[in-house]
Amino acid sequence: MDKFKQFLKNIAPITDKEFADSISVFTELHLKKGDFFVKQDKICRNIAFIVSGTIRIYYINQKSEETTYSFCQENCLTTSFKSFIFQTPSQLTLQALENTVLLTIDYDKLNVLYKDYPIWQNIGRIITQNEFLNMEKYASVLNNETAKEKYLRLLKEQPNILQKASIEDIASYLGITRRTLSRIRQEISK
Amino acid sequence: MDKFKQFLKNIAPITDKEFADSISVFTELHLKKGDFFVKQDKICRNIAFIVSGTIRIYYINQKSEETTYSFCQENCLTTSFKSFIFQTPSQLTLQALENTVLLTIDYDKLNVLYKDYPIWQNIGRIITQNEFLNMEKYASVLNNETAKEKYLRLLKEQPNILQKASIEDIASYLGITRRTLSRIRQEISK
DNA sequence: ATCATTTGAGGACATTTGTCCTTGTTAACC
DNA sequence: GGTTAACAAGGACAAATGTCCTCAAATGAT
């Protein structure tokens, strides 16, 4: 709970009272390794704060290959954004890579918060902005960096992902093949 | 003006009265080919609706190369998003690829609209969402498509960009070199 | 514990892409 | 109108990455 409060306070000046009122509509959800938080083609009803654990988001691309969209870890929010905001079927799948604890809120309850607490409007807007900036950064990396640079960046930014995700998952996140990632790892280990 | 009204109505149900009140705080700006709308390291004070023309957004990457971030055309919004929302120096440069007509509004005036007209809060939120979804799409393309696929996609989605942007600009947008783009174009022309 | 399945490393070769360069063409400027 | 600079095409070779594959180790299930 404290983690979530701190997370929100870093976004907007939510009062303790507002937080206490709000937190009561969140639900704690425990996922086991391999469990799904959102499945493809289902409408994503919830957005979640990750208290602990790791969620892998992926989709099936035009070539029918699984592509990792992102790895979400502790102290981050996770959802199938497009599906959640439009309440349409999700193209993304969200799956726990390890046992994971979430604080979730569903679409209707979030809209009640938006209505009752103006601060939540700010929080919602800022979160969307942050998601945009993250995606912009990711696109810039994909556009400008070599396979090796992208891998080293991931190691630096999410060092523990290596212990949690498979080589396959990481390769598709970086937009390269397993073979290329294997070569890079070999080269680095020297 | 009508173009802009239609654009806004497609986003949120703004009334004719609200539109008439709002439009008065926008400024029409005419850029000649080559003129800058936003320069790197300056704070981006304005957001603009493109009435006609084309804006190229680019940045200098870690290897000191110009990288095209996007091509914005008629009936779209354009700004250096991060710089505008945080009012911090822009990493992006926005330049007209041809004579361009804009409707612009500055940061302070937009915040007045947010305050006075709740509908503008919605518009602002939805625009941010759309920007996110565009960026998500772009990242997905960069991650999954080959050079040729990316080029064909650009041809399909922004066919007239070829007449307006240089091969260099297009190559950096697609994350490939001039040489590769030249080969693709040769192959296609057969 | 045993067997089957999944996963990661890496060989061999093909393909794609990049680098460096030259050339011809177009466009811009005095 | 002639000169210069910018731009696009493409040759030759190098480097990076992908494809297909095998093998060994790790993991999971019975």
mmCIF file with all atom_site columns, C-alpha atoms in Angstrom, chain A:
data_model
loop_
_atom_site.group_PDB
_atom_site.id
_atom_site.type_symbol
_atom_site.label_atom_id
_atom_site.label_alt_id
_atom_site.label_comp_id
_atom_site.label_asym_id
_atom_site.label_entity_id
_atom_site.label_seq_id
_atom_site.pdbx_PDB_ins_code
_atom_site.Cartn_x
_atom_site.Cartn_y
_atom_site.Cartn_z
_atom_site.occupancy
_atom_site.B_iso_or_equiv
_atom_site.pdbx_formal_charge
_atom_site.auth_seq_id
_atom_site.auth_comp_id
_atom_site.auth_asym_id
_atom_site.auth_atom_id
_atom_site.pdbx_PDB_model_num
ATOM 1   C CA . MET A 1 1   ? 0.000   0.000   0.000   1.00 0.00 ? 1   MET A CA 1
ATOM 2   C CA . ASP A 1 2   ? 2.760   2.418   0.953   1.00 0.00 ? 2   ASP A CA 1
ATOM 3   C CA . LYS A 1 3   ? 4.507   1.703   -2.326  1.00 0.00 ? 3   LYS A CA 1
ATOM 4   C CA . PHE A 1 4   ? 1.390   2.667   -4.213  1.00 0.00 ? 4   PHE A CA 1
ATOM 5   C CA . LYS A 1 5   ? 0.859   5.805   -2.177  1.00 0.00 ? 5   LYS A CA 1
ATOM 6   C CA . GLN A 1 6   ? 4.431   6.884   -2.860  1.00 0.00 ? 6   GLN A CA 1
ATOM 7   C CA . PHE A 1 7   ? 3.968   6.092   -6.550  1.00 0.00 ? 7   PHE A CA 1
ATOM 8   C CA . LEU A 1 8   ? 0.888   8.319   -6.736  1.00 0.00 ? 8   LEU A CA 1
ATOM 9   C CA . LYS A 1 9   ? 2.470   11.122  -4.743  1.00 0.00 ? 9   LYS A CA 1
ATOM 10  C CA . ASN A 1 10  ? 5.290   11.217  -7.260  1.00 0.00 ? 10  ASN A CA 1
ATOM 11  C CA . ILE A 1 11  ? 2.706   11.840  -9.956  1.00 0.00 ? 11  ILE A CA 1
ATOM 12  C CA . ALA A 1 12  ? 0.359   14.327  -8.321  1.00 0.00 ? 12  ALA A CA 1
ATOM 13  C CA . PRO A 1 13  ? -0.164  15.769  -4.823  1.00 0.00 ? 13  PRO A CA 1
ATOM 14  C CA . ILE A 1 14  ? -2.796  13.343  -3.587  1.00 0.00 ? 14  ILE A CA 1
ATOM 15  C CA . THR A 1 15  ? -3.719  13.832  0.068   1.00 0.00 ? 15  THR A CA 1
ATOM 16  C CA . ASP A 1 16  ? -3.678  11.026  2.623   1.00 0.00 ? 16  ASP A CA 1
ATOM 17  C CA . LYS A 1 17  ? -7.440  11.308  2.891   1.00 0.00 ? 17  LYS A CA 1
ATOM 18  C CA . GLU A 1 18  ? -7.929  11.041  -0.862  1.00 0.00 ? 18  GLU A CA 1
ATOM 19  C CA . PHE A 1 19  ? -5.562  8.096   -0.990  1.00 0.00 ? 19  PHE A CA 1
ATOM 20  C CA . ALA A 1 20  ? -7.319  6.333   1.874   1.00 0.00 ? 20  ALA A CA 1
ATOM 21  C CA . ASP A 1 21  ? -10.696 6.797   0.185   1.00 0.00 ? 21  ASP A CA 1
ATOM 22  C CA . SER A 1 22  ? -9.367  5.662   -3.162  1.00 0.00 ? 22  SER A CA 1
ATOM 23  C CA . ILE A 1 23  ? -7.405  2.631   -2.067  1.00 0.00 ? 23  ILE A CA 1
ATOM 24  C CA . SER A 1 24  ? -10.564 1.007   -0.733  1.00 0.00 ? 24  SER A CA 1
ATOM 25  C CA . VAL A 1 25  ? -11.840 0.447   -4.269  1.00 0.00 ? 25  VAL A CA 1
ATOM 26  C CA . PHE A 1 26  ? -8.670  -1.359  -5.353  1.00 0.00 ? 26  PHE A CA 1
ATOM 27  C CA . THR A 1 27  ? -8.432  -5.135  -5.168  1.00 0.00 ? 27  THR A CA 1
ATOM 28  C CA . GLU A 1 28  ? -5.348  -7.131  -4.348  1.00 0.00 ? 28  GLU A CA 1
ATOM 29  C CA . LEU A 1 29  ? -4.692  -9.875  -6.886  1.00 0.00 ? 29  LEU A CA 1
ATOM 30  C CA . HIS A 1 30  ? -2.117  -12.638 -6.597  1.00 0.00 ? 30  HIS A CA 1
ATOM 31  C CA . LEU A 1 31  ? -0.911  -14.232 -9.804  1.00 0.00 ? 31  LEU A CA 1
ATOM 32  C CA . LYS A 1 32  ? 1.188   -17.371 -9.970  1.00 0.00 ? 32  LYS A CA 1
ATOM 33  C CA . LYS A 1 33  ? 3.960   -17.741 -12.491 1.00 0.00 ? 33  LYS A CA 1
ATOM 34  C CA . GLY A 1 34  ? 2.352   -18.311 -15.872 1.00 0.00 ? 34  GLY A CA 1
ATOM 35  C CA . ASP A 1 35  ? -1.061  -16.910 -14.919 1.00 0.00 ? 35  ASP A CA 1
ATOM 36  C CA . PHE A 1 36  ? -2.689  -14.428 -17.255 1.00 0.00 ? 36  PHE A CA 1
ATOM 37  C CA . PHE A 1 37  ? -3.796  -10.959 -16.202 1.00 0.00 ? 37  PHE A CA 1
ATOM 38  C CA . VAL A 1 38  ? -5.242  -10.119 -19.633 1.00 0.00 ? 38  VAL A CA 1
ATOM 39  C CA . LYS A 1 39  ? -5.910  -12.507 -22.488 1.00 0.00 ? 39  LYS A CA 1
ATOM 40  C CA . GLN A 1 40  ? -5.945  -11.682 -26.167 1.00 0.00 ? 40  GLN A CA 1
ATOM 41  C CA . ASP A 1 41  ? -9.413  -10.988 -27.614 1.00 0.00 ? 41  ASP A CA 1
ATOM 42  C CA . LYS A 1 42  ? -10.920 -10.358 -24.189 1.00 0.00 ? 42  LYS A CA 1
ATOM 43  C CA . ILE A 1 43  ? -11.792 -6.867  -23.067 1.00 0.00 ? 43  ILE A CA 1
ATOM 44  C CA . CYS A 1 44  ? -9.322  -5.634  -20.512 1.00 0.00 ? 44  CYS A CA 1
ATOM 45  C CA . ARG A 1 45  ? -11.419 -4.467  -17.573 1.00 0.00 ? 45  ARG A CA 1
ATOM 46  C CA . ASN A 1 46  ? -8.628  -3.604  -15.167 1.00 0.00 ? 46  ASN A CA 1
ATOM 47  C CA . ILE A 1 47  ? -5.566  -1.537  -14.705 1.00 0.00 ? 47  ILE A CA 1
ATOM 48  C CA . ALA A 1 48  ? -3.048  -2.686  -12.119 1.00 0.00 ? 48  ALA A CA 1
ATOM 49  C CA . PHE A 1 49  ? -0.200  -1.419  -10.009 1.00 0.00 ? 49  PHE A CA 1
ATOM 50  C CA . ILE A 1 50  ? 2.528   -4.034  -9.603  1.00 0.00 ? 50  ILE A CA 1
ATOM 51  C CA . VAL A 1 51  ? 3.388   -4.424  -5.927  1.00 0.00 ? 51  VAL A CA 1
ATOM 52  C CA . SER A 1 52  ? 5.876   -7.184  -6.670  1.00 0.00 ? 52  SER A CA 1
ATOM 53  C CA . GLY A 1 53  ? 6.666   -9.517  -9.533  1.00 0.00 ? 53  GLY A CA 1
ATOM 54  C CA . THR A 1 54  ? 6.935   -9.199  -13.290 1.00 0.00 ? 54  THR A CA 1
ATOM 55  C CA . ILE A 1 55  ? 4.403   -9.053  -16.092 1.00 0.00 ? 55  ILE A CA 1
ATOM 56  C CA . ARG A 1 56  ? 5.308   -9.721  -19.693 1.00 0.00 ? 56  ARG A CA 1
ATOM 57  C CA . ILE A 1 57  ? 3.097   -8.077  -22.311 1.00 0.00 ? 57  ILE A CA 1
ATOM 58  C CA . TYR A 1 58  ? 3.102   -9.602  -25.768 1.00 0.00 ? 58  TYR A CA 1
ATOM 59  C CA . TYR A 1 59  ? 1.131   -9.791  -28.988 1.00 0.00 ? 59  TYR A CA 1
ATOM 60  C CA . ILE A 1 60  ? 1.013   -11.939 -32.079 1.00 0.00 ? 60  ILE A CA 1
ATOM 61  C CA . ASN A 1 61  ? 2.431   -10.078 -35.064 1.00 0.00 ? 61  ASN A CA 1
ATOM 62  C CA . GLN A 1 62  ? 1.477   -10.326 -38.747 1.00 0.00 ? 62  GLN A CA 1
ATOM 63  C CA . LYS A 1 63  ? 3.848   -13.279 -39.151 1.00 0.00 ? 63  LYS A CA 1
ATOM 64  C CA . SER A 1 64  ? 2.088   -15.126 -36.305 1.00 0.00 ? 64  SER A CA 1
ATOM 65  C CA . GLU A 1 65  ? 5.079   -14.734 -34.040 1.00 0.00 ? 65  GLU A CA 1
ATOM 66  C CA . GLU A 1 66  ? 4.876   -13.775 -30.375 1.00 0.00 ? 66  GLU A CA 1
ATOM 67  C CA . THR A 1 67  ? 6.374   -10.324 -29.943 1.00 0.00 ? 67  THR A CA 1
ATOM 68  C CA . THR A 1 68  ? 7.175   -9.021  -26.477 1.00 0.00 ? 68  THR A CA 1
ATOM 69  C CA . TYR A 1 69  ? 5.756   -5.541  -26.094 1.00 0.00 ? 69  TYR A CA 1
ATOM 70  C CA . SER A 1 70  ? 7.216   -4.800  -22.686 1.00 0.00 ? 70  SER A CA 1
ATOM 71  C CA . PHE A 1 71  ? 8.327   -6.158  -19.357 1.00 0.00 ? 71  PHE A CA 1
ATOM 72  C CA . CYS A 1 72  ? 6.564   -4.477  -16.432 1.00 0.00 ? 72  CYS A CA 1
ATOM 73  C CA . GLN A 1 73  ? 8.046   -4.717  -12.980 1.00 0.00 ? 73  GLN A CA 1
ATOM 74  C CA . GLU A 1 74  ? 7.532   -3.607  -9.392  1.00 0.00 ? 74  GLU A CA 1
ATOM 75  C CA . ASN A 1 75  ? 6.183   -0.094  -8.844  1.00 0.00 ? 75  ASN A CA 1
ATOM 76  C CA . CYS A 1 76  ? 4.818   0.224   -12.362 1.00 0.00 ? 76  CYS A CA 1
ATOM 77  C CA . LEU A 1 77  ? 1.357   0.242   -13.776 1.00 0.00 ? 77  LEU A CA 1
ATOM 78  C CA . THR A 1 78  ? 0.273   -2.349  -16.258 1.00 0.00 ? 78  THR A CA 1
ATOM 79  C CA . THR A 1 79  ? -2.739  -2.841  -18.485 1.00 0.00 ? 79  THR A CA 1
ATOM 80  C CA . SER A 1 80  ? -3.686  -3.417  -22.072 1.00 0.00 ? 80  SER A CA 1
ATOM 81  C CA . PHE A 1 81  ? -3.964  0.311   -22.588 1.00 0.00 ? 81  PHE A CA 1
ATOM 82  C CA . LYS A 1 82  ? -5.927  0.504   -25.820 1.00 0.00 ? 82  LYS A CA 1
ATOM 83  C CA . SER A 1 83  ? -8.346  -2.214  -24.759 1.00 0.00 ? 83  SER A CA 1
ATOM 84  C CA . PHE A 1 84  ? -8.837  -0.593  -21.371 1.00 0.00 ? 84  PHE A CA 1
ATOM 85  C CA . ILE A 1 85  ? -9.527  2.941   -22.540 1.00 0.00 ? 85  ILE A CA 1
ATOM 86  C CA . PHE A 1 86  ? -11.875 1.940   -25.366 1.00 0.00 ? 86  PHE A CA 1
ATOM 87  C CA . GLN A 1 87  ? -13.203 -1.204  -23.676 1.00 0.00 ? 87  GLN A CA 1
ATOM 88  C CA . THR A 1 88  ? -12.557 -3.185  -26.838 1.00 0.00 ? 88  THR A CA 1
ATOM 89  C CA . PRO A 1 89  ? -10.965 -6.642  -27.278 1.00 0.00 ? 89  PRO A CA 1
ATOM 90  C CA . SER A 1 90  ? -7.298  -6.709  -26.407 1.00 0.00 ? 90  SER A CA 1
ATOM 91  C CA . GLN A 1 91  ? -4.598  -7.461  -28.938 1.00 0.00 ? 91  GLN A CA 1
ATOM 92  C CA . LEU A 1 92  ? -2.178  -7.786  -26.065 1.00 0.00 ? 92  LEU A CA 1
ATOM 93  C CA . THR A 1 93  ? -1.713  -10.617 -23.607 1.00 0.00 ? 93  THR A CA 1
ATOM 94  C CA . LEU A 1 94  ? -0.409  -9.902  -20.105 1.00 0.00 ? 94  LEU A CA 1
ATOM 95  C CA . GLN A 1 95  ? 1.180   -12.831 -18.335 1.00 0.00 ? 95  GLN A CA 1
ATOM 96  C CA . ALA A 1 96  ? 3.049   -13.185 -15.041 1.00 0.00 ? 96  ALA A CA 1
ATOM 97  C CA . LEU A 1 97  ? 6.674   -14.287 -15.477 1.00 0.00 ? 97  LEU A CA 1
ATOM 98  C CA . GLU A 1 98  ? 6.852   -15.051 -11.747 1.00 0.00 ? 98  GLU A CA 1
ATOM 99  C CA . ASN A 1 99  ? 4.495   -14.904 -8.789  1.00 0.00 ? 99  ASN A CA 1
ATOM 100 C CA . THR A 1 100 ? 3.121   -11.390 -8.862  1.00 0.00 ? 100 THR A CA 1
ATOM 101 C CA . VAL A 1 101 ? 1.047   -9.207  -6.560  1.00 0.00 ? 101 VAL A CA 1
ATOM 102 C CA . LEU A 1 102 ? -1.168  -6.538  -8.092  1.00 0.00 ? 102 LEU A CA 1
ATOM 103 C CA . LEU A 1 103 ? -3.474  -3.783  -6.916  1.00 0.00 ? 103 LEU A CA 1
ATOM 104 C CA . THR A 1 104 ? -6.218  -3.621  -9.505  1.00 0.00 ? 104 THR A CA 1
ATOM 105 C CA . ILE A 1 105 ? -9.106  -1.327  -10.275 1.00 0.00 ? 105 ILE A CA 1
ATOM 106 C CA . ASP A 1 106 ? -11.733 -1.862  -12.914 1.00 0.00 ? 106 ASP A CA 1
ATOM 107 C CA . TYR A 1 107 ? -12.891 0.555   -15.583 1.00 0.00 ? 107 TYR A CA 1
ATOM 108 C CA . ASP A 1 108 ? -16.144 1.563   -13.877 1.00 0.00 ? 108 ASP A CA 1
ATOM 109 C CA . LYS A 1 109 ? -14.578 2.170   -10.504 1.00 0.00 ? 109 LYS A CA 1
ATOM 110 C CA . LEU A 1 110 ? -11.801 4.223   -12.026 1.00 0.00 ? 110 LEU A CA 1
ATOM 111 C CA . ASN A 1 111 ? -14.388 6.414   -13.710 1.00 0.00 ? 111 ASN A CA 1
ATOM 112 C CA . VAL A 1 112 ? -16.064 6.929   -10.363 1.00 0.00 ? 112 VAL A CA 1
ATOM 113 C CA . LEU A 1 113 ? -12.710 8.101   -8.991  1.00 0.00 ? 113 LEU A CA 1
ATOM 114 C CA . TYR A 1 114 ? -12.347 10.440  -11.961 1.00 0.00 ? 114 TYR A CA 1
ATOM 115 C CA . LYS A 1 115 ? -15.766 11.868  -11.172 1.00 0.00 ? 115 LYS A CA 1
ATOM 116 C CA . ASP A 1 116 ? -15.425 12.130  -7.397  1.00 0.00 ? 116 ASP A CA 1
ATOM 117 C CA . TYR A 1 117 ? -11.797 13.179  -7.093  1.00 0.00 ? 117 TYR A CA 1
ATOM 118 C CA . PRO A 1 118 ? -10.441 15.770  -9.547  1.00 0.00 ? 118 PRO A CA 1
ATOM 119 C CA . ILE A 1 119 ? -6.906  14.752  -8.572  1.00 0.00 ? 119 ILE A CA 1
ATOM 120 C CA . TRP A 1 120 ? -7.522  11.433  -10.295 1.00 0.00 ? 120 TRP A CA 1
ATOM 121 C CA . GLN A 1 121 ? -8.144  13.274  -13.559 1.00 0.00 ? 121 GLN A CA 1
ATOM 122 C CA . ASN A 1 122 ? -4.650  14.697  -13.221 1.00 0.00 ? 122 ASN A CA 1
ATOM 123 C CA . ILE A 1 123 ? -3.195  11.333  -12.324 1.00 0.00 ? 123 ILE A CA 1
ATOM 124 C CA . GLY A 1 124 ? -4.899  9.748   -15.317 1.00 0.00 ? 124 GLY A CA 1
ATOM 125 C CA . ARG A 1 125 ? -3.626  12.409  -17.673 1.00 0.00 ? 125 ARG A CA 1
ATOM 126 C CA . ILE A 1 126 ? -0.074  12.263  -16.372 1.00 0.00 ? 126 ILE A CA 1
ATOM 127 C CA . ILE A 1 127 ? 0.022   8.474   -16.528 1.00 0.00 ? 127 ILE A CA 1
ATOM 128 C CA . THR A 1 128 ? -1.065  8.615   -20.165 1.00 0.00 ? 128 THR A CA 1
ATOM 129 C CA . GLN A 1 129 ? 1.633   11.190  -20.862 1.00 0.00 ? 129 GLN A CA 1
ATOM 130 C CA . ASN A 1 130 ? 4.244   9.001   -19.211 1.00 0.00 ? 130 ASN A CA 1
ATOM 131 C CA . GLU A 1 131 ? 3.136   5.997   -21.227 1.00 0.00 ? 131 GLU A CA 1
ATOM 132 C CA . PHE A 1 132 ? 3.514   8.064   -24.372 1.00 0.00 ? 132 PHE A CA 1
ATOM 133 C CA . LEU A 1 133 ? 7.016   9.177   -23.396 1.00 0.00 ? 133 LEU A CA 1
ATOM 134 C CA . ASN A 1 134 ? 8.038   5.592   -22.619 1.00 0.00 ? 134 ASN A CA 1
ATOM 135 C CA . MET A 1 135 ? 6.783   4.443   -25.987 1.00 0.00 ? 135 MET A CA 1
ATOM 136 C CA . GLU A 1 136 ? 8.551   7.317   -27.720 1.00 0.00 ? 136 GLU A CA 1
ATOM 137 C CA . LYS A 1 137 ? 11.786  6.302   -26.037 1.00 0.00 ? 137 LYS A CA 1
ATOM 138 C CA . TYR A 1 138 ? 11.299  2.675   -27.070 1.00 0.00 ? 138 TYR A CA 1
ATOM 139 C CA . ALA A 1 139 ? 10.670  3.663   -30.698 1.00 0.00 ? 139 ALA A CA 1
ATOM 140 C CA . SER A 1 140 ? 13.782  5.826   -30.693 1.00 0.00 ? 140 SER A CA 1
ATOM 141 C CA . VAL A 1 141 ? 15.850  2.918   -29.388 1.00 0.00 ? 141 VAL A CA 1
ATOM 142 C CA . LEU A 1 142 ? 14.427  0.568   -32.001 1.00 0.00 ? 142 LEU A CA 1
ATOM 143 C CA . ASN A 1 143 ? 15.136  3.075   -34.738 1.00 0.00 ? 143 ASN A CA 1
ATOM 144 C CA . ASN A 1 144 ? 18.667  4.044   -33.804 1.00 0.00 ? 144 ASN A CA 1
ATOM 145 C CA . GLU A 1 145 ? 20.431  1.303   -31.916 1.00 0.00 ? 145 GLU A CA 1
ATOM 146 C CA . THR A 1 146 ? 22.117  -1.870  -33.078 1.00 0.00 ? 146 THR A CA 1
ATOM 147 C CA . ALA A 1 147 ? 21.150  -5.244  -31.672 1.00 0.00 ? 147 ALA A CA 1
ATOM 148 C CA . LYS A 1 148 ? 24.066  -5.135  -29.249 1.00 0.00 ? 148 LYS A CA 1
ATOM 149 C CA . GLU A 1 149 ? 23.290  -1.616  -28.063 1.00 0.00 ? 149 GLU A CA 1
ATOM 150 C CA . LYS A 1 150 ? 19.671  -2.521  -27.468 1.00 0.00 ? 150 LYS A CA 1
ATOM 151 C CA . TYR A 1 151 ? 20.650  -5.572  -25.448 1.00 0.00 ? 151 TYR A CA 1
ATOM 152 C CA . LEU A 1 152 ? 23.129  -3.637  -23.312 1.00 0.00 ? 152 LEU A CA 1
ATOM 153 C CA . ARG A 1 153 ? 20.488  -0.992  -22.705 1.00 0.00 ? 153 ARG A CA 1
ATOM 154 C CA . LEU A 1 154 ? 18.030  -3.607  -21.482 1.00 0.00 ? 154 LEU A CA 1
ATOM 155 C CA . LEU A 1 155 ? 20.693  -5.086  -19.187 1.00 0.00 ? 155 LEU A CA 1
ATOM 156 C CA . LYS A 1 156 ? 21.238  -1.647  -17.722 1.00 0.00 ? 156 LYS A CA 1
ATOM 157 C CA . GLU A 1 157 ? 17.601  -0.602  -17.388 1.00 0.00 ? 157 GLU A CA 1
ATOM 158 C CA . GLN A 1 158 ? 16.066  -3.904  -16.335 1.00 0.00 ? 158 GLN A CA 1
ATOM 159 C CA . PRO A 1 159 ? 19.021  -6.033  -15.194 1.00 0.00 ? 159 PRO A CA 1
ATOM 160 C CA . ASN A 1 160 ? 16.922  -8.659  -13.471 1.00 0.00 ? 160 ASN A CA 1
ATOM 161 C CA . ILE A 1 161 ? 14.806  -9.393  -16.545 1.00 0.00 ? 161 ILE A CA 1
ATOM 162 C CA . LEU A 1 162 ? 17.459  -11.869 -17.650 1.00 0.00 ? 162 LEU A CA 1
ATOM 163 C CA . GLN A 1 163 ? 16.646  -14.098 -14.698 1.00 0.00 ? 163 GLN A CA 1
ATOM 164 C CA . LYS A 1 164 ? 12.940  -13.919 -15.375 1.00 0.00 ? 164 LYS A CA 1
ATOM 165 C CA . ALA A 1 165 ? 12.325  -13.928 -19.116 1.00 0.00 ? 165 ALA A CA 1
ATOM 166 C CA . SER A 1 166 ? 13.449  -16.401 -21.736 1.00 0.00 ? 166 SER A CA 1
ATOM 167 C CA . ILE A 1 167 ? 15.969  -15.608 -24.456 1.00 0.00 ? 167 ILE A CA 1
ATOM 168 C CA . GLU A 1 168 ? 13.126  -15.837 -26.947 1.00 0.00 ? 168 GLU A CA 1
ATOM 169 C CA . ASP A 1 169 ? 11.049  -13.241 -25.086 1.00 0.00 ? 169 ASP A CA 1
ATOM 170 C CA . ILE A 1 170 ? 13.962  -10.865 -24.800 1.00 0.00 ? 170 ILE A CA 1
ATOM 171 C CA . ALA A 1 171 ? 14.920  -11.241 -28.457 1.00 0.00 ? 171 ALA A CA 1
ATOM 172 C CA . SER A 1 172 ? 11.414  -10.383 -29.643 1.00 0.00 ? 172 SER A CA 1
ATOM 173 C CA . TYR A 1 173 ? 11.359  -7.366  -27.333 1.00 0.00 ? 173 TYR A CA 1
ATOM 174 C CA . LEU A 1 174 ? 14.566  -6.138  -28.945 1.00 0.00 ? 174 LEU A CA 1
ATOM 175 C CA . GLY A 1 175 ? 13.326  -6.873  -32.459 1.00 0.00 ? 175 GLY A CA 1
ATOM 176 C CA . ILE A 1 176 ? 16.029  -9.466  -33.175 1.00 0.00 ? 176 ILE A CA 1
ATOM 177 C CA . THR A 1 177 ? 16.192  -13.252 -33.483 1.00 0.00 ? 177 THR A CA 1
ATOM 178 C CA . ARG A 1 178 ? 17.315  -15.741 -30.864 1.00 0.00 ? 178 ARG A CA 1
ATOM 179 C CA . ARG A 1 179 ? 20.384  -16.472 -32.969 1.00 0.00 ? 179 ARG A CA 1
ATOM 180 C CA . THR A 1 180 ? 21.479  -12.856 -32.962 1.00 0.00 ? 180 THR A CA 1
ATOM 181 C CA . LEU A 1 181 ? 20.933  -12.539 -29.236 1.00 0.00 ? 181 LEU A CA 1
ATOM 182 C CA . SER A 1 182 ? 22.954  -15.693 -28.685 1.00 0.00 ? 182 SER A CA 1
ATOM 183 C CA . ARG A 1 183 ? 25.841  -14.202 -30.652 1.00 0.00 ? 183 ARG A CA 1
ATOM 184 C CA . ILE A 1 184 ? 25.709  -10.960 -28.694 1.00 0.00 ? 184 ILE A CA 1
ATOM 185 C CA . ARG A 1 185 ? 25.735  -12.793 -25.381 1.00 0.00 ? 185 ARG A CA 1
ATOM 186 C CA . GLN A 1 186 ? 28.681  -14.880 -26.499 1.00 0.00 ? 186 GLN A CA 1
ATOM 187 C CA . GLU A 1 187 ? 30.592  -11.780 -27.514 1.00 0.00 ? 187 GLU A CA 1
ATOM 188 C CA . ILE A 1 188 ? 29.842  -9.982  -24.246 1.00 0.00 ? 188 ILE A CA 1
ATOM 189 C CA . SER A 1 189 ? 30.836  -12.919 -22.047 1.00 0.00 ? 189 SER A CA 1
ATOM 190 C CA . LYS A 1 190 ? 34.390  -12.589 -23.342 1.00 0.00 ? 190 LYS A CA 1
#
